[in-house]
Short mmCIF file of C-alpha atoms in Angstrom, two decimals:
data_model
loop_
_atom_site.label_atom_id
_atom_site.label_comp_id
_atom_site.label_asym_id
_atom_site.label_seq_id
_atom_site.Cartn_x
_atom_site.Cartn_y
_atom_site.Cartn_z
CA MET A 1 29.24 54.94 -24.51
CA ARG A 2 27.03 51.95 -23.79
CA SER A 3 26.75 53.11 -20.17
CA ASP A 4 25.12 56.35 -21.31
CA ALA A 5 21.89 54.34 -21.12
CA VAL A 6 22.19 54.56 -17.33
CA LYS A 7 24.08 57.87 -16.99
CA VAL A 8 23.03 60.53 -19.51
CA GLY A 9 19.82 62.57 -19.89
CA MET A 10 16.93 63.69 -17.72
CA GLN A 11 15.35 60.20 -17.81
CA GLN A 12 18.51 58.88 -16.19
CA ALA A 13 18.40 61.26 -13.21
CA PRO A 14 17.11 58.46 -10.93
CA HIS A 15 19.96 56.23 -12.14
CA ARG A 16 22.49 58.95 -11.36
CA SER A 17 21.02 59.34 -7.89
CA LEU A 18 21.84 55.68 -7.28
CA PHE A 19 25.38 56.16 -8.59
CA ASN A 20 25.62 59.04 -6.09
CA ALA A 21 24.58 56.55 -3.41
CA LEU A 22 27.58 54.44 -4.43
CA GLY A 23 29.85 57.41 -3.87
CA LEU A 24 30.71 57.88 -7.53
CA THR A 25 31.75 61.37 -8.53
CA GLU A 26 30.62 63.24 -11.63
CA GLU A 27 34.12 62.71 -13.01
CA GLU A 28 33.81 58.93 -12.58
CA MET A 29 30.36 58.89 -14.16
CA LYS A 30 31.71 60.61 -17.26
CA LYS A 31 34.20 57.80 -17.85
CA PRO A 32 33.47 54.32 -19.26
CA LEU A 33 32.11 51.96 -16.62
CA VAL A 34 34.26 48.81 -16.49
CA GLY A 35 32.80 45.77 -14.76
CA ILE A 36 35.38 43.65 -12.96
CA VAL A 37 34.04 40.14 -12.45
CA SER A 38 35.68 38.85 -9.29
CA SER A 39 35.64 35.12 -8.54
CA TYR A 40 37.18 35.72 -5.12
CA ASN A 41 36.10 33.53 -2.22
CA GLU A 42 37.62 31.95 0.87
CA ILE A 43 36.94 28.26 0.10
CA VAL A 44 38.86 27.78 -3.19
CA PRO A 45 42.69 27.90 -2.85
CA GLY A 46 42.92 29.16 -6.43
CA HIS A 47 40.65 32.08 -5.56
CA MET A 48 41.80 33.20 -2.14
CA ASN A 49 44.26 35.68 -3.73
CA LEU A 50 41.84 37.14 -6.25
CA ASP A 51 41.07 40.12 -4.01
CA LYS A 52 44.67 41.23 -4.61
CA ILE A 53 44.32 40.66 -8.35
CA VAL A 54 41.07 42.64 -8.43
CA GLU A 55 42.61 45.59 -6.59
CA ALA A 56 45.44 45.62 -9.13
CA VAL A 57 42.96 45.49 -12.02
CA LYS A 58 41.04 48.43 -10.51
CA LEU A 59 44.24 50.48 -10.43
CA GLY A 60 44.96 49.56 -14.04
CA VAL A 61 41.48 50.52 -15.22
CA ALA A 62 41.67 53.85 -13.40
CA MET A 63 45.14 54.53 -14.85
CA GLY A 64 43.73 53.72 -18.29
CA GLY A 65 40.87 56.20 -17.95
CA GLY A 66 37.96 54.02 -16.84
CA THR A 67 35.80 53.68 -13.75
CA PRO A 68 36.20 50.18 -12.26
CA ILE A 69 33.19 48.56 -10.57
CA VAL A 70 33.45 45.07 -9.05
CA PHE A 71 30.77 42.39 -9.00
CA PRO A 72 31.08 38.69 -8.07
CA ALA A 73 31.03 35.26 -9.68
CA ILE A 74 30.75 31.97 -7.78
CA ALA A 75 33.40 29.23 -7.81
CA VAL A 76 33.60 25.59 -6.72
CA CYS A 77 36.85 23.90 -5.71
CA ASP A 78 36.81 20.62 -7.63
CA GLY A 79 39.33 19.07 -5.24
CA ILE A 80 37.12 19.70 -2.22
CA ALA A 81 33.99 18.69 -4.16
CA MET A 82 35.62 15.45 -5.37
CA GLY A 83 34.26 12.01 -4.53
CA HIS A 84 30.88 12.93 -3.03
CA VAL A 85 27.60 14.61 -3.98
CA GLY A 86 29.39 17.95 -4.23
CA MET A 87 30.96 16.97 -7.55
CA LYS A 88 27.49 16.97 -9.12
CA TYR A 89 27.56 20.72 -8.52
CA SER A 90 30.85 21.46 -10.28
CA LEU A 91 30.31 21.40 -14.05
CA VAL A 92 26.83 22.84 -13.63
CA THR A 93 28.30 26.07 -12.22
CA ARG A 94 29.78 26.86 -15.62
CA ASP A 95 26.34 27.84 -16.87
CA LEU A 96 25.39 29.60 -13.64
CA ILE A 97 28.55 31.71 -13.93
CA ALA A 98 27.84 32.56 -17.57
CA ASP A 99 24.19 33.35 -16.90
CA SER A 100 24.74 35.49 -13.80
CA THR A 101 27.57 37.45 -15.42
CA GLU A 102 25.40 38.12 -18.47
CA CYS A 103 22.62 39.34 -16.17
CA MET A 104 24.89 41.72 -14.27
CA ALA A 105 26.61 43.11 -17.37
CA MET A 106 23.39 43.70 -19.28
CA ALA A 107 21.39 45.05 -16.36
CA HIS A 108 24.02 47.69 -15.56
CA GLN A 109 25.20 48.41 -19.12
CA PHE A 110 28.94 48.17 -18.55
CA ASP A 111 31.12 49.51 -21.34
CA ALA A 112 33.83 46.86 -20.89
CA LEU A 113 34.66 43.90 -18.66
CA VAL A 114 37.69 42.41 -16.96
CA MET A 115 37.17 38.76 -16.03
CA VAL A 116 39.11 37.54 -12.98
CA PRO A 117 38.68 33.74 -12.74
CA ASN A 118 41.11 30.97 -11.93
CA CYS A 119 39.70 27.49 -11.36
CA ASP A 120 38.02 24.89 -13.48
CA LYS A 121 34.56 26.20 -14.38
CA ASN A 122 35.10 29.92 -13.88
CA VAL A 123 37.39 30.31 -16.86
CA PRO A 124 35.08 28.63 -19.41
CA GLY A 125 31.96 30.10 -17.75
CA LEU A 126 33.33 33.63 -18.05
CA LEU A 127 34.57 33.01 -21.60
CA MET A 128 31.02 31.91 -22.46
CA ALA A 129 29.68 35.10 -20.88
CA ALA A 130 32.22 37.23 -22.73
CA ALA A 131 31.10 35.78 -26.06
CA ARG A 132 27.44 36.41 -25.21
CA ILE A 133 27.81 39.98 -23.92
CA ASN A 134 30.39 40.96 -26.55
CA VAL A 135 31.72 44.19 -25.07
CA PRO A 136 35.50 44.78 -24.93
CA THR A 137 36.77 42.16 -22.46
CA ILE A 138 40.07 40.88 -21.14
CA PHE A 139 40.95 37.97 -18.82
CA VAL A 140 43.45 37.88 -15.98
CA SER A 141 43.52 34.77 -13.80
CA GLY A 142 44.81 34.24 -10.27
CA GLY A 143 47.68 32.04 -11.45
CA PRO A 144 48.91 28.54 -10.65
CA MET A 145 50.08 27.16 -7.31
CA LEU A 146 53.75 26.36 -6.83
CA ALA A 147 54.53 22.65 -6.73
CA GLY A 148 54.98 20.99 -3.36
CA HIS A 149 58.13 19.15 -2.31
CA VAL A 150 58.15 15.75 -0.63
CA HIS A 151 61.42 13.88 -0.10
CA GLY A 152 63.19 16.16 -2.55
CA GLN A 153 60.69 15.62 -5.36
CA LYS A 154 58.13 18.05 -6.74
CA ARG A 155 54.56 16.95 -6.02
CA SER A 156 51.01 18.15 -6.63
CA LEU A 157 47.38 17.36 -5.84
CA SER A 158 47.33 14.26 -8.06
CA SER A 159 50.15 12.84 -5.90
CA MET A 160 47.92 13.36 -2.88
CA PHE A 161 44.99 11.44 -4.32
CA GLU A 162 47.32 8.63 -5.42
CA ALA A 163 48.83 8.50 -1.93
CA VAL A 164 45.39 7.54 -0.61
CA GLY A 165 45.34 4.62 -3.08
CA SER A 166 48.83 3.62 -2.00
CA TYR A 167 47.70 3.61 1.63
CA ALA A 168 44.80 1.32 0.68
CA ALA A 169 47.30 -0.98 -1.05
CA GLY A 170 49.50 -1.05 2.06
CA THR A 171 52.48 0.59 0.35
CA MET A 172 52.25 3.85 2.32
CA THR A 173 51.76 4.44 6.02
CA GLU A 174 49.36 6.91 7.59
CA ASP A 175 52.35 9.10 8.49
CA ASP A 176 53.48 9.05 4.85
CA VAL A 177 50.03 10.24 3.75
CA LYS A 178 50.06 12.99 6.39
CA GLU A 179 53.40 14.24 5.08
CA PHE A 180 51.97 14.47 1.56
CA GLU A 181 48.88 16.12 2.97
CA ALA A 182 50.98 18.85 4.58
CA LYS A 183 53.27 19.53 1.62
CA VAL A 184 51.70 18.96 -1.81
CA CYS A 185 49.68 22.21 -1.92
CA PRO A 186 52.08 24.79 -0.46
CA THR A 187 50.62 28.07 -1.79
CA CYS A 188 47.43 29.65 -3.05
CA GLY A 189 46.68 29.24 -6.75
CA SER A 190 45.20 26.74 -9.16
CA CYS A 191 46.71 23.27 -8.58
CA SER A 192 50.22 23.09 -9.97
CA GLY A 193 49.94 20.55 -12.81
CA MET A 194 48.37 20.81 -16.27
CA TYR A 195 44.96 20.16 -14.76
CA THR A 196 41.72 21.73 -15.99
CA ALA A 197 42.14 25.18 -14.42
CA ASN A 198 45.64 25.69 -15.79
CA SER A 199 44.66 24.13 -19.12
CA MET A 200 41.86 26.64 -19.57
CA ASN A 201 43.97 29.59 -18.41
CA CYS A 202 46.66 28.61 -20.93
CA LEU A 203 44.05 28.21 -23.66
CA THR A 204 42.75 31.70 -22.84
CA GLU A 205 46.16 32.94 -24.01
CA ALA A 206 45.95 30.72 -27.10
CA LEU A 207 42.46 32.06 -27.90
CA GLY A 208 43.78 35.60 -27.66
CA MET A 209 41.70 36.64 -24.63
CA GLY A 210 44.52 36.93 -22.04
CA LEU A 211 47.85 38.73 -21.92
CA PRO A 212 51.11 36.74 -22.15
CA GLY A 213 51.77 34.87 -18.91
CA ASN A 214 48.11 34.69 -17.90
CA GLY A 215 48.21 30.90 -17.86
CA THR A 216 51.59 30.35 -16.26
CA ILE A 217 52.83 33.14 -13.94
CA PRO A 218 52.56 31.62 -10.43
CA ALA A 219 49.91 33.04 -8.12
CA VAL A 220 52.46 34.14 -5.51
CA TYR A 221 54.73 36.07 -7.90
CA SER A 222 54.59 39.87 -7.86
CA GLU A 223 54.65 39.62 -11.66
CA ARG A 224 51.05 38.40 -11.39
CA ILE A 225 50.03 41.72 -9.77
CA LYS A 226 51.77 43.62 -12.56
CA LEU A 227 49.92 41.49 -15.11
CA ALA A 228 46.61 42.43 -13.48
CA LYS A 229 47.44 46.14 -13.65
CA HIS A 230 48.35 45.79 -17.33
CA ALA A 231 45.08 43.92 -17.98
CA GLY A 232 43.16 46.82 -16.43
CA MET A 233 45.02 49.33 -18.59
CA GLN A 234 44.69 47.18 -21.71
CA VAL A 235 40.91 46.78 -21.47
CA MET A 236 40.67 50.54 -21.92
CA GLU A 237 42.68 50.22 -25.15
CA LEU A 238 40.27 47.50 -26.29
CA TRP A 239 37.37 49.84 -25.48
CA ARG A 240 38.91 52.72 -27.40
CA LYS A 241 39.54 50.49 -30.43
CA ASN A 242 36.20 48.66 -29.99
CA ILE A 243 37.88 45.23 -30.13
CA ARG A 244 35.33 42.72 -28.83
CA PRO A 245 35.38 39.03 -27.87
CA ARG A 246 33.72 37.88 -31.06
CA ASP A 247 36.34 39.75 -33.07
CA ILE A 248 38.94 37.64 -31.26
CA MET A 249 37.18 34.30 -30.65
CA THR A 250 36.73 33.30 -34.29
CA LYS A 251 36.71 29.79 -35.75
CA GLU A 252 40.41 30.15 -36.54
CA ALA A 253 41.15 31.20 -32.94
CA PHE A 254 39.45 28.07 -31.62
CA LEU A 255 41.51 25.95 -34.02
CA ASN A 256 44.63 27.67 -32.67
CA ALA A 257 43.48 26.86 -29.13
CA LEU A 258 42.87 23.23 -30.05
CA THR A 259 46.33 23.02 -31.59
CA VAL A 260 47.95 24.46 -28.44
CA ASP A 261 45.79 22.06 -26.39
CA MET A 262 47.34 19.12 -28.25
CA ALA A 263 50.88 20.44 -27.84
CA LEU A 264 50.50 21.13 -24.10
CA GLY A 265 48.65 17.88 -23.30
CA CYS A 266 45.77 19.69 -21.61
CA SER A 267 42.97 18.23 -19.52
CA THR A 268 40.27 16.28 -21.35
CA ASN A 269 37.83 18.79 -19.87
CA SER A 270 39.00 21.20 -22.56
CA MET A 271 37.03 18.97 -24.94
CA LEU A 272 33.89 19.96 -23.00
CA HIS A 273 34.69 23.63 -22.58
CA LEU A 274 36.03 24.67 -25.99
CA PRO A 275 32.85 23.60 -27.84
CA ALA A 276 30.67 25.26 -25.20
CA ILE A 277 32.57 28.56 -25.50
CA ALA A 278 32.53 28.29 -29.30
CA HIS A 279 28.76 27.70 -29.21
CA GLU A 280 28.29 31.03 -27.40
CA ALA A 281 30.45 32.73 -30.03
CA ASP A 282 28.30 31.21 -32.82
CA VAL A 283 31.20 29.03 -33.93
CA ASP A 284 30.55 25.37 -34.74
CA LEU A 285 33.37 23.34 -33.18
CA ASN A 286 32.73 19.63 -33.71
CA MET A 287 35.06 17.67 -31.45
CA GLU A 288 35.60 15.04 -34.11
CA ILE A 289 38.00 17.55 -35.65
CA ALA A 290 40.26 16.91 -32.65
CA ASN A 291 41.82 13.80 -34.20
CA GLU A 292 42.52 15.67 -37.43
CA MET A 293 44.23 18.41 -35.42
CA SER A 294 46.08 15.86 -33.32
CA ALA A 295 47.41 14.01 -36.35
CA LYS A 296 49.43 17.07 -37.38
CA THR A 297 50.25 18.55 -33.95
CA PRO A 298 53.22 17.20 -31.98
CA ASN A 299 52.90 16.83 -28.20
CA LEU A 300 55.63 19.07 -26.76
CA CYS A 301 54.93 19.07 -23.00
CA HIS A 302 54.52 16.41 -20.32
CA LEU A 303 53.43 18.45 -17.33
CA ALA A 304 52.01 16.73 -14.25
CA PRO A 305 50.22 14.34 -14.18
CA ALA A 306 51.74 13.17 -17.48
CA GLY A 307 55.31 13.95 -16.42
CA PRO A 308 57.59 15.47 -13.77
CA THR A 309 57.30 19.17 -14.73
CA TYR A 310 54.89 21.75 -13.35
CA MET A 311 53.36 25.10 -14.26
CA GLU A 312 56.21 27.06 -12.68
CA ASP A 313 58.59 25.16 -14.99
CA LEU A 314 56.50 25.99 -18.06
CA ASN A 315 56.52 29.64 -17.01
CA GLU A 316 60.30 29.69 -16.67
CA ALA A 317 60.65 27.93 -20.02
CA GLY A 318 58.81 30.73 -21.81
CA GLY A 319 55.16 29.94 -21.21
CA VAL A 320 52.35 29.42 -23.68
CA TYR A 321 53.78 31.81 -26.25
CA ALA A 322 57.04 29.84 -26.38
CA VAL A 323 55.01 26.69 -27.09
CA MET A 324 53.12 28.58 -29.80
CA ASN A 325 56.41 29.74 -31.30
CA GLU A 326 57.56 26.12 -31.56
CA LEU A 327 54.29 25.21 -33.29
CA ASN A 328 54.68 28.12 -35.67
CA LYS A 329 57.94 26.64 -36.94
CA LYS A 330 55.75 24.16 -38.82
CA ASN A 331 53.06 26.75 -39.65
CA LEU A 332 50.52 25.05 -37.41
CA LEU A 333 48.91 28.28 -36.20
CA ASN A 334 47.01 31.12 -37.83
CA THR A 335 49.24 34.05 -36.86
CA GLU A 336 47.16 36.83 -38.42
CA LEU A 337 44.42 36.82 -35.75
CA ILE A 338 43.85 39.84 -33.50
CA THR A 339 44.22 39.39 -29.72
CA VAL A 340 43.59 41.42 -26.56
CA THR A 341 47.12 42.79 -26.81
CA GLY A 342 45.89 44.75 -29.82
CA LYS A 343 48.48 42.84 -31.85
CA THR A 344 48.26 39.67 -33.91
CA VAL A 345 49.18 36.20 -32.71
CA GLY A 346 52.33 36.35 -34.82
CA GLU A 347 53.42 39.69 -33.35
CA ASN A 348 52.78 38.36 -29.82
CA ILE A 349 54.78 35.16 -30.09
CA ARG A 350 57.70 36.34 -32.24
CA PRO A 351 59.98 37.44 -29.35
CA CYS A 352 59.19 34.41 -27.15
CA VAL A 353 61.88 31.74 -27.14
CA ASN A 354 62.00 28.26 -25.66
CA ARG A 355 64.32 28.58 -22.65
CA ASN A 356 64.18 24.94 -21.55
CA PRO A 357 63.95 22.14 -24.14
CA GLU A 358 63.37 19.62 -21.34
CA VAL A 359 60.09 21.35 -20.38
CA ILE A 360 59.00 22.44 -23.86
CA ARG A 361 60.35 19.97 -26.35
CA PRO A 362 61.57 21.55 -29.61
CA ILE A 363 59.19 20.70 -32.41
CA GLU A 364 61.96 18.64 -34.05
CA ASN A 365 62.09 16.42 -30.94
CA PRO A 366 58.54 16.08 -29.55
CA TYR A 367 57.30 13.60 -26.99
CA SER A 368 55.16 12.27 -29.84
CA GLU A 369 54.39 13.36 -33.38
CA ILE A 370 50.69 13.47 -32.53
CA GLY A 371 48.77 15.51 -29.98
CA GLY A 372 48.00 14.90 -26.33
CA ILE A 373 44.26 14.21 -26.63
CA ALA A 374 42.42 11.59 -28.69
CA VAL A 375 38.73 11.23 -29.52
CA LEU A 376 37.63 7.59 -29.71
CA LYS A 377 34.61 6.11 -31.48
CA GLY A 378 33.07 2.67 -31.85
CA ASN A 379 30.04 0.65 -30.85
CA LEU A 380 30.64 1.59 -27.19
CA ALA A 381 30.89 5.29 -28.03
CA PRO A 382 29.00 5.91 -31.29
CA ASP A 383 29.31 9.68 -30.84
CA THR A 384 32.63 10.05 -29.00
CA GLY A 385 34.81 9.25 -26.01
CA VAL A 386 37.87 11.27 -24.97
CA VAL A 387 41.26 10.26 -23.55
CA LYS A 388 44.37 12.22 -22.53
CA ARG A 389 46.70 10.18 -24.70
CA SER A 390 49.83 11.92 -23.40
CA ALA A 391 49.13 10.56 -19.89
CA VAL A 392 48.67 6.92 -21.00
CA VAL A 393 51.59 4.50 -20.60
CA PRO A 394 52.69 2.79 -23.85
CA GLU A 395 51.51 -0.67 -22.78
CA MET A 396 47.92 0.61 -22.35
CA MET A 397 47.60 2.31 -25.72
CA VAL A 398 45.99 -0.92 -26.94
CA HIS A 399 44.20 -2.97 -24.32
CA GLU A 400 41.55 -5.68 -24.24
CA GLY A 401 39.99 -6.90 -21.02
CA PRO A 402 36.81 -7.88 -19.18
CA ALA A 403 34.31 -5.21 -18.20
CA ARG A 404 33.82 -4.59 -14.48
CA VAL A 405 30.56 -2.66 -14.44
CA PHE A 406 29.42 -0.10 -11.84
CA ASP A 407 26.41 2.20 -11.90
CA CYS A 408 27.99 4.91 -9.77
CA GLU A 409 31.43 6.16 -8.76
CA GLU A 410 31.13 5.12 -5.11
CA ASP A 411 30.61 1.43 -5.97
CA ALA A 412 33.68 1.46 -8.23
CA ILE A 413 35.89 3.06 -5.55
CA ALA A 414 34.79 0.47 -3.00
CA ALA A 415 35.69 -2.34 -5.42
CA ILE A 416 39.08 -0.83 -6.30
CA LYS A 417 40.11 -0.21 -2.72
CA GLY A 418 38.70 -3.59 -1.69
CA GLY A 419 41.12 -5.37 -4.02
CA LYS A 420 38.37 -6.63 -6.34
CA ILE A 421 39.87 -5.05 -9.46
CA VAL A 422 42.82 -6.94 -10.95
CA ALA A 423 45.33 -6.43 -13.73
CA GLY A 424 43.70 -6.50 -17.16
CA ASP A 425 40.27 -5.32 -16.02
CA VAL A 426 38.33 -2.51 -17.71
CA VAL A 427 36.36 -0.59 -15.08
CA VAL A 428 33.12 0.85 -16.49
CA ILE A 429 31.40 3.59 -14.47
CA ARG A 430 28.09 4.66 -15.96
CA TYR A 431 25.00 6.75 -15.17
CA GLU A 432 27.42 9.55 -14.27
CA GLY A 433 26.94 11.63 -17.44
CA PRO A 434 25.50 15.15 -17.72
CA LYS A 435 21.92 13.89 -17.37
CA GLY A 436 22.51 10.65 -15.49
CA GLY A 437 24.74 12.03 -12.73
CA PRO A 438 23.36 14.57 -13.03
CA GLY A 439 26.30 16.90 -13.45
CA MET A 440 28.94 14.64 -15.03
CA ARG A 441 31.17 14.07 -12.01
CA GLU A 442 34.96 13.88 -12.30
CA MET A 443 36.48 10.49 -11.56
CA LEU A 444 39.77 11.49 -9.93
CA ASN A 445 39.17 9.28 -6.90
CA PRO A 446 38.88 6.00 -8.85
CA THR A 447 41.71 6.82 -11.29
CA SER A 448 43.97 7.80 -8.38
CA ALA A 449 42.99 4.68 -6.48
CA ILE A 450 43.90 2.56 -9.52
CA ALA A 451 47.28 4.30 -9.80
CA GLY A 452 47.92 4.16 -6.06
CA MET A 453 47.12 0.44 -5.98
CA GLY A 454 49.84 -0.13 -8.58
CA LEU A 455 47.37 -0.92 -11.39
CA GLY A 456 47.89 2.22 -13.51
CA SER A 457 49.68 0.32 -16.28
CA THR A 458 47.28 -2.64 -16.40
CA VAL A 459 43.73 -1.37 -15.72
CA ALA A 460 41.58 0.97 -17.85
CA LEU A 461 38.61 3.06 -16.79
CA ILE A 462 35.70 4.08 -19.05
CA THR A 463 32.88 6.42 -18.05
CA ASP A 464 30.10 8.64 -19.36
CA GLY A 465 31.28 11.02 -16.65
CA ARG A 466 34.52 12.92 -16.96
CA PHE A 467 38.00 13.11 -15.49
CA SER A 468 39.92 15.67 -13.56
CA GLY A 469 42.93 17.04 -15.36
CA ALA A 470 44.84 15.40 -12.51
CA SER A 471 43.81 11.94 -13.75
CA ARG A 472 46.30 9.84 -15.66
CA GLY A 473 46.31 6.42 -17.29
CA ALA A 474 43.91 4.81 -19.76
CA SER A 475 41.01 6.94 -18.53
CA ILE A 476 38.33 7.37 -21.21
CA GLY A 477 35.54 9.81 -20.43
CA HIS A 478 32.67 11.70 -22.02
CA VAL A 479 31.36 8.46 -23.55
CA SER A 480 28.41 9.52 -25.66
CA PRO A 481 25.53 8.83 -25.83
CA GLU A 482 25.50 8.45 -22.06
CA ALA A 483 23.83 5.60 -20.17
CA ALA A 484 20.90 7.74 -18.97
CA VAL A 485 19.63 8.14 -22.55
CA GLY A 486 20.21 4.51 -23.48
CA GLY A 487 23.69 4.80 -24.96
CA PRO A 488 25.57 1.53 -25.50
CA ILE A 489 27.52 2.02 -22.27
CA ALA A 490 24.20 1.23 -20.51
CA LEU A 491 24.13 -2.15 -22.26
CA VAL A 492 27.55 -3.43 -21.18
CA GLU A 493 27.40 -6.49 -18.91
CA GLU A 494 29.92 -7.79 -16.39
CA GLY A 495 32.62 -9.78 -18.17
CA ASP A 496 32.02 -8.42 -21.69
CA ARG A 497 35.33 -8.01 -23.49
CA ILE A 498 36.20 -4.38 -24.25
CA LEU A 499 38.80 -3.27 -26.77
CA ILE A 500 40.59 0.06 -26.39
CA ASP A 501 42.74 1.01 -29.39
CA ILE A 502 43.95 4.57 -28.86
CA PRO A 503 46.30 4.74 -31.90
CA ASN A 504 43.36 3.86 -34.13
CA ASN A 505 40.82 5.91 -32.14
CA LYS A 506 38.60 2.90 -31.38
CA LEU A 507 36.46 1.96 -28.39
CA GLU A 508 34.52 -1.29 -28.81
CA VAL A 509 32.58 -3.75 -26.71
CA LEU A 510 33.18 -7.13 -28.34
CA VAL A 511 29.52 -8.12 -28.51
CA SER A 512 27.53 -8.69 -31.69
CA ASP A 513 25.18 -6.06 -33.07
CA GLU A 514 22.32 -8.53 -32.63
CA GLU A 515 23.10 -9.04 -28.94
CA LEU A 516 23.39 -5.29 -28.35
CA ALA A 517 20.04 -4.76 -30.10
CA ALA A 518 18.42 -7.42 -27.90
CA ARG A 519 19.80 -5.77 -24.76
CA LYS A 520 18.62 -2.37 -25.99
CA ALA A 521 15.09 -3.70 -26.43
CA LYS A 522 15.03 -4.73 -22.76
CA TRP A 523 16.64 -1.56 -21.43
CA GLN A 524 14.53 0.76 -19.26
CA PRO A 525 15.41 4.36 -18.33
CA ARG A 526 16.37 4.88 -14.70
CA GLU A 527 14.43 7.10 -12.37
CA PRO A 528 16.16 10.49 -12.03
CA LYS A 529 18.60 10.59 -9.12
CA VAL A 530 17.67 14.19 -8.36
CA THR A 531 14.12 15.54 -8.70
CA THR A 532 14.31 18.99 -7.09
CA GLY A 533 16.39 22.15 -7.30
CA TYR A 534 18.91 23.35 -9.84
CA LEU A 535 20.32 19.90 -10.66
CA ALA A 536 16.87 18.64 -11.68
CA ARG A 537 16.40 21.59 -14.05
CA TYR A 538 19.92 21.14 -15.37
CA ALA A 539 19.37 17.43 -16.08
CA LYS A 540 16.31 18.24 -18.21
CA MET A 541 18.16 20.83 -20.31
CA VAL A 542 21.72 19.51 -20.66
CA THR A 543 23.02 17.84 -23.80
CA SER A 544 25.58 15.08 -24.27
CA GLY A 545 29.27 15.34 -23.47
CA ASN A 546 30.18 15.28 -27.16
CA ARG A 547 28.33 18.60 -27.56
CA GLY A 548 30.18 20.19 -24.65
CA ALA A 549 27.32 19.49 -22.20
CA ILE A 550 25.72 22.74 -23.32
CA LEU A 551 22.16 23.56 -22.32
CA GLU A 552 19.44 23.35 -24.95
CA LYS A 553 18.12 26.77 -25.85
#
């Protein structure tokens, strides 16, 4: 056992004395030590139930013959952090989570790990850690929130943000907003649409690192507790068979995940996280492959914010495995890959049927023949830009309009809510990238304000920052190179015509090469917005969005 390094032999007598101080018995010390990484806290709604999940995992590990030992991971609620300086501290926690988990696992020589995340950065951060540490590991999340109900319609957090825009437009009263406020988030859990947290939890199933239902069983269902117990038992099977994360997270597994991503219509943040996780697993995942995958992968789901269905509906329809079974009808997945179930992808998905063709479209009748995410390129984004194509209305798939340029999110929000943005405009928010932000803030406030003001089908938004999975519309993020390093987005001027052509994967500013070169010659780097603390260190080390905003080694 790996943990023998801290348990066995005369040299380890001091170590054993410390285990005695923990109250561990000799019987417990003879068993494999299983680290349970708990993301529980009392500020994130998606994490407030994780204490219950962790207790269930501990029971499962003990039933499976291991000794469970809990240690923590941090978590930020993106909804609470949204729209102020706090959002600079969201993406950056992904690396803190990976680093601190690596430190704890290596320092204490755990034999196996159970990761218990739920919200946006914890899932990818712990997947990154799993790939680094490479001991038998399984994931069990806290599960999604149930949808809210307002006036007989299901609603979610994106509805809440859009209600604020509607209030600014004068189409909702303060009492209307208060009703939404009280009802859209009715339970604990990760927010109820196909936002980033639920996207990544679903993709954990697609990667093979979570048991069936991990991405979709609602947080408040007792079935979630059963899942946690089974995860605890199953990690002991992984330990006995020595099945490790890098055995599971192969190049082919990431291609499976990207295929499922396209079918589900996941958050554009998956285009940041999948390459970062792959990087830790020594897999090269160039995001330009996304369009190739999209071209052959039908979009089968329109969950909120793209449509009227929610995670609870996907769960009832058969979950991620039912989506994978639809994809397998056209041989779009590698079904021979091993997973944490101890079985192959094909064995896992074979019994899972699509129980609701309105929630999961049959592959013969997709929402579109191509996938839910598109990677755009052009003179405005020479490396890449990313858009959630499945959440764009048809009339905005091709759009040309004048640039309305803002150097920070706050200025753009003020202009939108002040009625200064009109139909046809292309809002450009720059200096919000990984280095320039720093921290690559999500732009849910401006996209929601645009939608709430009734401009969602006529106004586009482009940024070197990123978008919440709750964003919808022609919202193009991750524009690379970012403004802070002199990317072309830094050279756009007020009134420049911008062309967005999503079907042809193009993003262009309609300015001559000579004019752009002249502007580039005059461009000067901005002074860093943050010069102290973790953000300053992060800004010096972080790479572009097209590389997953990974840190340089």
